[in-house]
């Protein structure tokens, strides 16, 4: 891995530098010629299995041959006049929709963007949705996942009642997932939309000689103890926070977004959606606005949110300002589609090296 992804002096490549990976190019050409099945049962599979066996891995040729791709329908919800589609279990779409369901019952605009009331209310909606997610989310092909209950308007009303009463919301600890993820949002000239999130976990650092690609490290996303819906099991998929999302108004897509950033993907996507749909921000303003996150304990926020605001929030719930103004949460990549003119506007989070590009 170091031979490919590091310079000869052991340092990472600078942004914009040319990094050559001829092994990966050869692998892609091989797949183009022999088809994807070669990865599971052909020459590539044999090379992968031999290398993993040689190095003491549990993964075998039979595991590759028996792998089944599971195509799951998206979760679908509504937020005021909008239809929200996001990833199905075991990913983050249901939690994103659940948060929006709770917030649909509040006049967020009247509270004011990132005001103390707004931060507290949105943070408690986040915490409530994670209180349902953490003990229940799992691979739906191996466990019963109560998605309809989680994203129901009735469940949202229950949580609003809890929030309004000031009751403590307790979210069970979750193993979470790792932040080494990539997201791409695309809209083409014909109006086709794609929100694509892919993750290696934290990546393993392992590359089979001659193949050029790195294996994932997503076993870390399972619950380490037996008896939990997300416990390790043969053939089972692990949970993630990935929540690629497309939002529609009158059956026309108006917002395409997603992000890397572990379970903070969910809470960051929600805030960009609210910034755009509730506060009428441009997509650039919506993506670049200061954010916060709350899942199982404290609220954490960007340093751009003033201390006097945090002091008011702190009277109701613990909050910590992070020592950074950008990044630290998920890194949203989003496209807004004007429902009348069809004009496309893209924005990428300033916390890293993402970009918006017209080609």
mmCIF file with all atom_site columns, N, CA and C in Angstrom, residues 7-70:
data_model
loop_
_atom_site.group_PDB
_atom_site.id
_atom_site.type_symbol
_atom_site.label_atom_id
_atom_site.label_alt_id
_atom_site.label_comp_id
_atom_site.label_asym_id
_atom_site.label_entity_id
_atom_site.label_seq_id
_atom_site.pdbx_PDB_ins_code
_atom_site.Cartn_x
_atom_site.Cartn_y
_atom_site.Cartn_z
_atom_site.occupancy
_atom_site.B_iso_or_equiv
_atom_site.pdbx_formal_charge
_atom_site.auth_seq_id
_atom_site.auth_comp_id
_atom_site.auth_asym_id
_atom_site.auth_atom_id
_atom_site.pdbx_PDB_model_num
ATOM 1   N N  . UNK A 1 7  ? 4.813   8.699   -1.480  1.00 0.00 ? 7  UNK A N  1
ATOM 2   C CA . UNK A 1 7  ? 5.967   9.043   -2.291  1.00 0.00 ? 7  UNK A CA 1
ATOM 3   C C  . UNK A 1 7  ? 7.171   8.195   -1.860  1.00 0.00 ? 7  UNK A C  1
ATOM 4   N N  . UNK A 1 8  ? 8.205   8.142   -2.694  1.00 0.00 ? 8  UNK A N  1
ATOM 5   C CA . UNK A 1 8  ? 9.388   7.345   -2.322  1.00 0.00 ? 8  UNK A CA 1
ATOM 6   C C  . UNK A 1 8  ? 9.987   7.720   -0.973  1.00 0.00 ? 8  UNK A C  1
ATOM 7   N N  . UNK A 1 9  ? 9.786   8.984   -0.537  1.00 0.00 ? 9  UNK A N  1
ATOM 8   C CA . UNK A 1 9  ? 10.321  9.394   0.771   1.00 0.00 ? 9  UNK A CA 1
ATOM 9   C C  . UNK A 1 9  ? 9.383   9.063   1.923   1.00 0.00 ? 9  UNK A C  1
ATOM 10  N N  . UNK A 1 10 ? 8.260   8.378   1.625   1.00 0.00 ? 10 UNK A N  1
ATOM 11  C CA . UNK A 1 10 ? 7.316   7.982   2.660   1.00 0.00 ? 10 UNK A CA 1
ATOM 12  C C  . UNK A 1 10 ? 6.259   9.008   2.986   1.00 0.00 ? 10 UNK A C  1
ATOM 13  N N  . UNK A 1 11 ? 6.298   10.164  2.326   1.00 0.00 ? 11 UNK A N  1
ATOM 14  C CA . UNK A 1 11 ? 5.322   11.219  2.578   1.00 0.00 ? 11 UNK A CA 1
ATOM 15  C C  . UNK A 1 11 ? 4.111   11.059  1.657   1.00 0.00 ? 11 UNK A C  1
ATOM 16  N N  . UNK A 1 12 ? 2.906   11.486  2.108   1.00 0.00 ? 12 UNK A N  1
ATOM 17  C CA . UNK A 1 12 ? 1.730   11.444  1.226   1.00 0.00 ? 12 UNK A CA 1
ATOM 18  C C  . UNK A 1 12 ? 1.910   12.392  0.044   1.00 0.00 ? 12 UNK A C  1
ATOM 19  N N  . UNK A 1 13 ? 1.196   12.104  -1.034  1.00 0.00 ? 13 UNK A N  1
ATOM 20  C CA . UNK A 1 13 ? 1.211   12.997  -2.190  1.00 0.00 ? 13 UNK A CA 1
ATOM 21  C C  . UNK A 1 13 ? 0.467   14.292  -1.867  1.00 0.00 ? 13 UNK A C  1
ATOM 22  N N  . UNK A 1 14 ? 0.945   15.397  -2.420  1.00 0.00 ? 14 UNK A N  1
ATOM 23  C CA . UNK A 1 14 ? 0.256   16.674  -2.284  1.00 0.00 ? 14 UNK A CA 1
ATOM 24  C C  . UNK A 1 14 ? -0.974  16.683  -3.188  1.00 0.00 ? 14 UNK A C  1
ATOM 25  N N  . UNK A 1 15 ? -1.969  17.510  -2.818  1.00 0.00 ? 15 UNK A N  1
ATOM 26  C CA . UNK A 1 15 ? -3.145  17.685  -3.666  1.00 0.00 ? 15 UNK A CA 1
ATOM 27  C C  . UNK A 1 15 ? -2.702  18.183  -5.036  1.00 0.00 ? 15 UNK A C  1
ATOM 28  N N  . UNK A 1 16 ? -3.195  17.541  -6.096  1.00 0.00 ? 16 UNK A N  1
ATOM 29  C CA . UNK A 1 16 ? -2.845  17.929  -7.455  1.00 0.00 ? 16 UNK A CA 1
ATOM 30  C C  . UNK A 1 16 ? -1.666  17.177  -8.023  1.00 0.00 ? 16 UNK A C  1
ATOM 31  N N  . UNK A 1 17 ? -0.931  16.441  -7.188  1.00 0.00 ? 17 UNK A N  1
ATOM 32  C CA . UNK A 1 17 ? 0.209   15.675  -7.678  1.00 0.00 ? 17 UNK A CA 1
ATOM 33  C C  . UNK A 1 17 ? -0.273  14.444  -8.443  1.00 0.00 ? 17 UNK A C  1
ATOM 34  N N  . UNK A 1 18 ? 0.535   13.984  -9.368  1.00 0.00 ? 18 UNK A N  1
ATOM 35  C CA . UNK A 1 18 ? 0.206   12.801  -10.163 1.00 0.00 ? 18 UNK A CA 1
ATOM 36  C C  . UNK A 1 18 ? 0.650   11.544  -9.418  1.00 0.00 ? 18 UNK A C  1
ATOM 37  N N  . UNK A 1 19 ? -0.291  10.672  -9.121  1.00 0.00 ? 19 UNK A N  1
ATOM 38  C CA . UNK A 1 19 ? 0.003   9.410   -8.448  1.00 0.00 ? 19 UNK A CA 1
ATOM 39  C C  . UNK A 1 19 ? -0.316  8.279   -9.419  1.00 0.00 ? 19 UNK A C  1
ATOM 40  N N  . UNK A 1 20 ? 0.644   7.455   -9.707  1.00 0.00 ? 20 UNK A N  1
ATOM 41  C CA . UNK A 1 20 ? 0.462   6.370   -10.674 1.00 0.00 ? 20 UNK A CA 1
ATOM 42  C C  . UNK A 1 20 ? 0.135   5.060   -9.954  1.00 0.00 ? 20 UNK A C  1
ATOM 43  N N  . UNK A 1 21 ? -0.836  4.330   -10.499 1.00 0.00 ? 21 UNK A N  1
ATOM 44  C CA . UNK A 1 21 ? -1.213  3.031   -9.951  1.00 0.00 ? 21 UNK A CA 1
ATOM 45  C C  . UNK A 1 21 ? -1.507  2.089   -11.119 1.00 0.00 ? 21 UNK A C  1
ATOM 46  N N  . UNK A 1 22 ? -0.469  1.662   -11.833 1.00 0.00 ? 22 UNK A N  1
ATOM 47  C CA . UNK A 1 22 ? -0.686  0.795   -12.997 1.00 0.00 ? 22 UNK A CA 1
ATOM 48  C C  . UNK A 1 22 ? -1.313  -0.549  -12.641 1.00 0.00 ? 22 UNK A C  1
ATOM 49  N N  . UNK A 1 23 ? -1.080  -1.045  -11.431 1.00 0.00 ? 23 UNK A N  1
ATOM 50  C CA . UNK A 1 23 ? -1.694  -2.316  -11.026 1.00 0.00 ? 23 UNK A CA 1
ATOM 51  C C  . UNK A 1 23 ? -3.220  -2.199  -11.028 1.00 0.00 ? 23 UNK A C  1
ATOM 52  N N  . UNK A 1 24 ? -3.727  -1.092  -10.495 1.00 0.00 ? 24 UNK A N  1
ATOM 53  C CA . UNK A 1 24 ? -5.179  -0.893  -10.458 1.00 0.00 ? 24 UNK A CA 1
ATOM 54  C C  . UNK A 1 24 ? -5.732  -0.725  -11.863 1.00 0.00 ? 24 UNK A C  1
ATOM 55  N N  . UNK A 1 25 ? -4.987  -0.030  -12.717 1.00 0.00 ? 25 UNK A N  1
ATOM 56  C CA . UNK A 1 25 ? -5.411  0.096   -14.108 1.00 0.00 ? 25 UNK A CA 1
ATOM 57  C C  . UNK A 1 25 ? -5.537  -1.262  -14.773 1.00 0.00 ? 25 UNK A C  1
ATOM 58  N N  . UNK A 1 26 ? -4.566  -2.139  -14.520 1.00 0.00 ? 26 UNK A N  1
ATOM 59  C CA . UNK A 1 26 ? -4.620  -3.484  -15.096 1.00 0.00 ? 26 UNK A CA 1
ATOM 60  C C  . UNK A 1 26 ? -5.808  -4.269  -14.549 1.00 0.00 ? 26 UNK A C  1
ATOM 61  N N  . UNK A 1 27 ? -6.107  -4.109  -13.260 1.00 0.00 ? 27 UNK A N  1
ATOM 62  C CA . UNK A 1 27 ? -7.262  -4.789  -12.664 1.00 0.00 ? 27 UNK A CA 1
ATOM 63  C C  . UNK A 1 27 ? -8.559  -4.323  -13.307 1.00 0.00 ? 27 UNK A C  1
ATOM 64  N N  . UNK A 1 28 ? -8.704  -3.019  -13.513 1.00 0.00 ? 28 UNK A N  1
ATOM 65  C CA . UNK A 1 28 ? -9.924  -2.493  -14.139 1.00 0.00 ? 28 UNK A CA 1
ATOM 66  C C  . UNK A 1 28 ? -10.053 -2.978  -15.578 1.00 0.00 ? 28 UNK A C  1
ATOM 67  N N  . UNK A 1 29 ? -8.940  -3.021  -16.315 1.00 0.00 ? 29 UNK A N  1
ATOM 68  C CA . UNK A 1 29 ? -9.000  -3.542  -17.689 1.00 0.00 ? 29 UNK A CA 1
ATOM 69  C C  . UNK A 1 29 ? -9.387  -5.020  -17.689 1.00 0.00 ? 29 UNK A C  1
ATOM 70  N N  . UNK A 1 30 ? -8.874  -5.762  -16.723 1.00 0.00 ? 30 UNK A N  1
ATOM 71  C CA . UNK A 1 30 ? -9.218  -7.183  -16.613 1.00 0.00 ? 30 UNK A CA 1
ATOM 72  C C  . UNK A 1 30 ? -10.712 -7.358  -16.346 1.00 0.00 ? 30 UNK A C  1
ATOM 73  N N  . UNK A 1 31 ? -11.260 -6.559  -15.431 1.00 0.00 ? 31 UNK A N  1
ATOM 74  C CA . UNK A 1 31 ? -12.696 -6.630  -15.149 1.00 0.00 ? 31 UNK A CA 1
ATOM 75  C C  . UNK A 1 31 ? -13.516 -6.214  -16.362 1.00 0.00 ? 31 UNK A C  1
ATOM 76  N N  . UNK A 1 32 ? -13.034 -5.211  -17.093 1.00 0.00 ? 32 UNK A N  1
ATOM 77  C CA . UNK A 1 32 ? -13.737 -4.789  -18.294 1.00 0.00 ? 32 UNK A CA 1
ATOM 78  C C  . UNK A 1 32 ? -13.800 -5.886  -19.340 1.00 0.00 ? 32 UNK A C  1
ATOM 79  N N  . UNK A 1 33 ? -12.766 -6.689  -19.410 1.00 0.00 ? 33 UNK A N  1
ATOM 80  C CA . UNK A 1 33 ? -12.714 -7.767  -20.396 1.00 0.00 ? 33 UNK A CA 1
ATOM 81  C C  . UNK A 1 33 ? -13.478 -9.006  -19.946 1.00 0.00 ? 33 UNK A C  1
ATOM 82  N N  . UNK A 1 34 ? -13.373 -9.357  -18.659 1.00 0.00 ? 34 UNK A N  1
ATOM 83  C CA . UNK A 1 34 ? -13.920 -10.626 -18.176 1.00 0.00 ? 34 UNK A CA 1
ATOM 84  C C  . UNK A 1 34 ? -15.218 -10.482 -17.384 1.00 0.00 ? 34 UNK A C  1
ATOM 85  N N  . UNK A 1 35 ? -15.600 -9.266  -17.048 1.00 0.00 ? 35 UNK A N  1
ATOM 86  C CA . UNK A 1 35 ? -16.865 -9.061  -16.346 1.00 0.00 ? 35 UNK A CA 1
ATOM 87  C C  . UNK A 1 35 ? -16.721 -9.146  -14.840 1.00 0.00 ? 35 UNK A C  1
ATOM 88  N N  . UNK A 1 36 ? -17.715 -8.649  -14.107 1.00 0.00 ? 36 UNK A N  1
ATOM 89  C CA . UNK A 1 36 ? -17.626 -8.582  -12.640 1.00 0.00 ? 36 UNK A CA 1
ATOM 90  C C  . UNK A 1 36 ? -17.557 -9.940  -11.958 1.00 0.00 ? 36 UNK A C  1
ATOM 91  N N  . UNK A 1 37 ? -18.085 -10.985 -12.595 1.00 0.00 ? 37 UNK A N  1
ATOM 92  C CA . UNK A 1 37 ? -18.056 -12.299 -11.951 1.00 0.00 ? 37 UNK A CA 1
ATOM 93  C C  . UNK A 1 37 ? -16.639 -12.799 -11.725 1.00 0.00 ? 37 UNK A C  1
ATOM 94  N N  . UNK A 1 38 ? -15.690 -12.282 -12.520 1.00 0.00 ? 38 UNK A N  1
ATOM 95  C CA . UNK A 1 38 ? -14.307 -12.703 -12.339 1.00 0.00 ? 38 UNK A CA 1
ATOM 96  C C  . UNK A 1 38 ? -13.794 -12.342 -10.949 1.00 0.00 ? 38 UNK A C  1
ATOM 97  N N  . UNK A 1 39 ? -14.348 -11.276 -10.382 1.00 0.00 ? 39 UNK A N  1
ATOM 98  C CA . UNK A 1 39 ? -13.942 -10.847 -9.041  1.00 0.00 ? 39 UNK A CA 1
ATOM 99  C C  . UNK A 1 39 ? -14.333 -11.876 -7.986  1.00 0.00 ? 39 UNK A C  1
ATOM 100 N N  . UNK A 1 40 ? -15.393 -12.631 -8.256  1.00 0.00 ? 40 UNK A N  1
ATOM 101 C CA . UNK A 1 40 ? -15.928 -13.573 -7.268  1.00 0.00 ? 40 UNK A CA 1
ATOM 102 C C  . UNK A 1 40 ? -15.548 -15.027 -7.550  1.00 0.00 ? 40 UNK A C  1
ATOM 103 N N  . UNK A 1 41 ? -15.406 -15.371 -8.827  1.00 0.00 ? 41 UNK A N  1
ATOM 104 C CA . UNK A 1 41 ? -15.172 -16.786 -9.143  1.00 0.00 ? 41 UNK A CA 1
ATOM 105 C C  . UNK A 1 41 ? -14.051 -17.016 -10.148 1.00 0.00 ? 41 UNK A C  1
ATOM 106 N N  . UNK A 1 42 ? -13.440 -15.963 -10.666 1.00 0.00 ? 42 UNK A N  1
ATOM 107 C CA . UNK A 1 42 ? -12.449 -16.112 -11.717 1.00 0.00 ? 42 UNK A CA 1
ATOM 108 C C  . UNK A 1 42 ? -11.019 -15.935 -11.253 1.00 0.00 ? 42 UNK A C  1
ATOM 109 N N  . UNK A 1 43 ? -10.198 -15.425 -12.168 1.00 0.00 ? 43 UNK A N  1
ATOM 110 C CA . UNK A 1 43 ? -8.774  -15.262 -11.888 1.00 0.00 ? 43 UNK A CA 1
ATOM 111 C C  . UNK A 1 43 ? -8.516  -14.283 -10.745 1.00 0.00 ? 43 UNK A C  1
ATOM 112 N N  . UNK A 1 44 ? -9.237  -13.165 -10.753 1.00 0.00 ? 44 UNK A N  1
ATOM 113 C CA . UNK A 1 44 ? -9.052  -12.204 -9.664  1.00 0.00 ? 44 UNK A CA 1
ATOM 114 C C  . UNK A 1 44 ? -9.412  -12.823 -8.318  1.00 0.00 ? 44 UNK A C  1
ATOM 115 N N  . UNK A 1 45 ? -10.507 -13.578 -8.291  1.00 0.00 ? 45 UNK A N  1
ATOM 116 C CA . UNK A 1 45 ? -10.914 -14.235 -7.046  1.00 0.00 ? 45 UNK A CA 1
ATOM 117 C C  . UNK A 1 45 ? -9.828  -15.183 -6.552  1.00 0.00 ? 45 UNK A C  1
ATOM 118 N N  . UNK A 1 46 ? -9.231  -15.930 -7.464  1.00 0.00 ? 46 UNK A N  1
ATOM 119 C CA . UNK A 1 46 ? -8.187  -16.878 -7.077  1.00 0.00 ? 46 UNK A CA 1
ATOM 120 C C  . UNK A 1 46 ? -6.975  -16.149 -6.493  1.00 0.00 ? 46 UNK A C  1
ATOM 121 N N  . UNK A 1 47 ? -6.602  -15.028 -7.105  1.00 0.00 ? 47 UNK A N  1
ATOM 122 C CA . UNK A 1 47 ? -5.454  -14.268 -6.602  1.00 0.00 ? 47 UNK A CA 1
ATOM 123 C C  . UNK A 1 47 ? -5.754  -13.657 -5.230  1.00 0.00 ? 47 UNK A C  1
ATOM 124 N N  . UNK A 1 48 ? -6.973  -13.144 -5.074  1.00 0.00 ? 48 UNK A N  1
ATOM 125 C CA . UNK A 1 48 ? -7.370  -12.568 -3.783  1.00 0.00 ? 48 UNK A CA 1
ATOM 126 C C  . UNK A 1 48 ? -7.352  -13.637 -2.693  1.00 0.00 ? 48 UNK A C  1
ATOM 127 N N  . UNK A 1 49 ? -8.010  -14.773 -2.973  1.00 0.00 ? 49 UNK A N  1
ATOM 128 C CA . UNK A 1 49 ? -8.124  -15.835 -1.972  1.00 0.00 ? 49 UNK A CA 1
ATOM 129 C C  . UNK A 1 49 ? -6.754  -16.389 -1.588  1.00 0.00 ? 49 UNK A C  1
ATOM 130 N N  . UNK A 1 50 ? -5.879  -16.571 -2.589  1.00 0.00 ? 50 UNK A N  1
ATOM 131 C CA . UNK A 1 50 ? -4.551  -17.118 -2.304  1.00 0.00 ? 50 UNK A CA 1
ATOM 132 C C  . UNK A 1 50 ? -3.748  -16.172 -1.412  1.00 0.00 ? 50 UNK A C  1
ATOM 133 N N  . UNK A 1 51 ? -3.834  -14.879 -1.701  1.00 0.00 ? 51 UNK A N  1
ATOM 134 C CA . UNK A 1 51 ? -3.084  -13.909 -0.900  1.00 0.00 ? 51 UNK A CA 1
ATOM 135 C C  . UNK A 1 51 ? -3.623  -13.830 0.525   1.00 0.00 ? 51 UNK A C  1
ATOM 136 N N  . UNK A 1 52 ? -4.945  -13.810 0.669   1.00 0.00 ? 52 UNK A N  1
ATOM 137 C CA . UNK A 1 52 ? -5.533  -13.725 2.003   1.00 0.00 ? 52 UNK A CA 1
ATOM 138 C C  . UNK A 1 52 ? -5.234  -14.980 2.822   1.00 0.00 ? 52 UNK A C  1
ATOM 139 N N  . UNK A 1 53 ? -5.328  -16.147 2.177   1.00 0.00 ? 53 UNK A N  1
ATOM 140 C CA . UNK A 1 53 ? -5.023  -17.399 2.889   1.00 0.00 ? 53 UNK A CA 1
ATOM 141 C C  . UNK A 1 53 ? -3.559  -17.422 3.332   1.00 0.00 ? 53 UNK A C  1
ATOM 142 N N  . UNK A 1 54 ? -2.683  -16.980 2.456   1.00 0.00 ? 54 UNK A N  1
ATOM 143 C CA . UNK A 1 54 ? -1.248  -16.960 2.763   1.00 0.00 ? 54 UNK A CA 1
ATOM 144 C C  . UNK A 1 54 ? -0.945  -16.117 3.998   1.00 0.00 ? 54 UNK A C  1
ATOM 145 N N  . UNK A 1 55 ? -1.760  -15.075 4.199   1.00 0.00 ? 55 UNK A N  1
ATOM 146 C CA . UNK A 1 55 ? -1.506  -14.150 5.299   1.00 0.00 ? 55 UNK A CA 1
ATOM 147 C C  . UNK A 1 55 ? -2.447  -14.350 6.489   1.00 0.00 ? 55 UNK A C  1
ATOM 148 N N  . UNK A 1 56 ? -3.116  -15.523 6.539   1.00 0.00 ? 56 UNK A N  1
ATOM 149 C CA . UNK A 1 56 ? -3.880  -15.891 7.721   1.00 0.00 ? 56 UNK A CA 1
ATOM 150 C C  . UNK A 1 56 ? -5.262  -15.296 7.828   1.00 0.00 ? 56 UNK A C  1
ATOM 151 N N  . UNK A 1 57 ? -5.831  -14.846 6.714   1.00 0.00 ? 57 UNK A N  1
ATOM 152 C CA . UNK A 1 57 ? -7.175  -14.268 6.757   1.00 0.00 ? 57 UNK A CA 1
ATOM 153 C C  . UNK A 1 57 ? -8.229  -15.359 6.882   1.00 0.00 ? 57 UNK A C  1
ATOM 154 N N  . UNK A 1 58 ? -9.392  -14.987 7.426   1.00 0.00 ? 58 UNK A N  1
ATOM 155 C CA . UNK A 1 58 ? -10.527 -15.904 7.495   1.00 0.00 ? 58 UNK A CA 1
ATOM 156 C C  . UNK A 1 58 ? -11.271 -15.985 6.159   1.00 0.00 ? 58 UNK A C  1
ATOM 157 N N  . UNK A 1 59 ? -11.046 -15.033 5.255   1.00 0.00 ? 59 UNK A N  1
ATOM 158 C CA . UNK A 1 59 ? -11.778 -14.981 3.986   1.00 0.00 ? 59 UNK A CA 1
ATOM 159 C C  . UNK A 1 59 ? -11.229 -16.044 3.043   1.00 0.00 ? 59 UNK A C  1
ATOM 160 N N  . UNK A 1 60 ? -12.144 -16.822 2.445   1.00 0.00 ? 60 UNK A N  1
ATOM 161 C CA . UNK A 1 60 ? -11.758 -17.927 1.568   1.00 0.00 ? 60 UNK A CA 1
ATOM 162 C C  . UNK A 1 60 ? -12.345 -17.737 0.174   1.00 0.00 ? 60 UNK A C  1
ATOM 163 N N  . UNK A 1 61 ? -11.925 -18.599 -0.744  1.00 0.00 ? 61 UNK A N  1
ATOM 164 C CA . UNK A 1 61 ? -12.477 -18.585 -2.099  1.00 0.00 ? 61 UNK A CA 1
ATOM 165 C C  . UNK A 1 61 ? -13.974 -18.852 -2.072  1.00 0.00 ? 61 UNK A C  1
ATOM 166 N N  . UNK A 1 62 ? -14.433 -19.714 -1.169  1.00 0.00 ? 62 UNK A N  1
ATOM 167 C CA . UNK A 1 62 ? -15.871 -19.982 -1.051  1.00 0.00 ? 62 UNK A CA 1
ATOM 168 C C  . UNK A 1 62 ? -16.635 -18.737 -0.618  1.00 0.00 ? 62 UNK A C  1
ATOM 169 N N  . UNK A 1 63 ? -16.047 -17.935 0.260   1.00 0.00 ? 63 UNK A N  1
ATOM 170 C CA . UNK A 1 63 ? -16.699 -16.691 0.675   1.00 0.00 ? 63 UNK A CA 1
ATOM 171 C C  . UNK A 1 63 ? -16.916 -15.770 -0.518  1.00 0.00 ? 63 UNK A C  1
ATOM 172 N N  . UNK A 1 64 ? -15.900 -15.645 -1.350  1.00 0.00 ? 64 UNK A N  1
ATOM 173 C CA . UNK A 1 64 ? -16.032 -14.798 -2.536  1.00 0.00 ? 64 UNK A CA 1
ATOM 174 C C  . UNK A 1 64 ? -17.080 -15.363 -3.486  1.00 0.00 ? 64 UNK A C  1
ATOM 175 N N  . UNK A 1 65 ? -17.041 -16.664 -3.720  1.00 0.00 ? 65 UNK A N  1
ATOM 176 C CA . UNK A 1 65 ? -17.974 -17.287 -4.663  1.00 0.00 ? 65 UNK A CA 1
ATOM 177 C C  . UNK A 1 65 ? -19.414 -17.216 -4.183  1.00 0.00 ? 65 UNK A C  1
ATOM 178 N N  . UNK A 1 66 ? -19.615 -17.248 -2.877  1.00 0.00 ? 66 UNK A N  1
ATOM 179 C CA . UNK A 1 66 ? -20.977 -17.267 -2.326  1.00 0.00 ? 66 UNK A CA 1
ATOM 180 C C  . UNK A 1 66 ? -21.520 -15.884 -1.999  1.00 0.00 ? 66 UNK A C  1
ATOM 181 N N  . UNK A 1 67 ? -20.732 -14.841 -2.264  1.00 0.00 ? 67 UNK A N  1
ATOM 182 C CA . UNK A 1 67 ? -21.192 -13.490 -1.934  1.00 0.00 ? 67 UNK A CA 1
ATOM 183 C C  . UNK A 1 67 ? -22.442 -13.142 -2.736  1.00 0.00 ? 67 UNK A C  1
ATOM 184 N N  . UNK A 1 68 ? -23.423 -12.550 -2.064  1.00 0.00 ? 68 UNK A N  1
ATOM 185 C CA . UNK A 1 68 ? -24.668 -12.145 -2.709  1.00 0.00 ? 68 UNK A CA 1
ATOM 186 C C  . UNK A 1 68 ? -24.860 -10.640 -2.560  1.00 0.00 ? 68 UNK A C  1
ATOM 187 N N  . UNK A 1 69 ? -24.980 -9.955  -3.677  1.00 0.00 ? 69 UNK A N  1
ATOM 188 C CA . UNK A 1 69 ? -25.285 -8.527  -3.644  1.00 0.00 ? 69 UNK A CA 1
ATOM 189 C C  . UNK A 1 69 ? -26.749 -8.341  -3.270  1.00 0.00 ? 69 UNK A C  1
ATOM 190 N N  . UNK A 1 70 ? -27.007 -7.533  -2.256  1.00 0.00 ? 70 UNK A N  1
ATOM 191 C CA . UNK A 1 70 ? -28.376 -7.277  -1.810  1.00 0.00 ? 70 UNK A CA 1
ATOM 192 C C  . UNK A 1 70 ? -28.806 -5.892  -2.288  1.00 0.00 ? 70 UNK A C  1
#
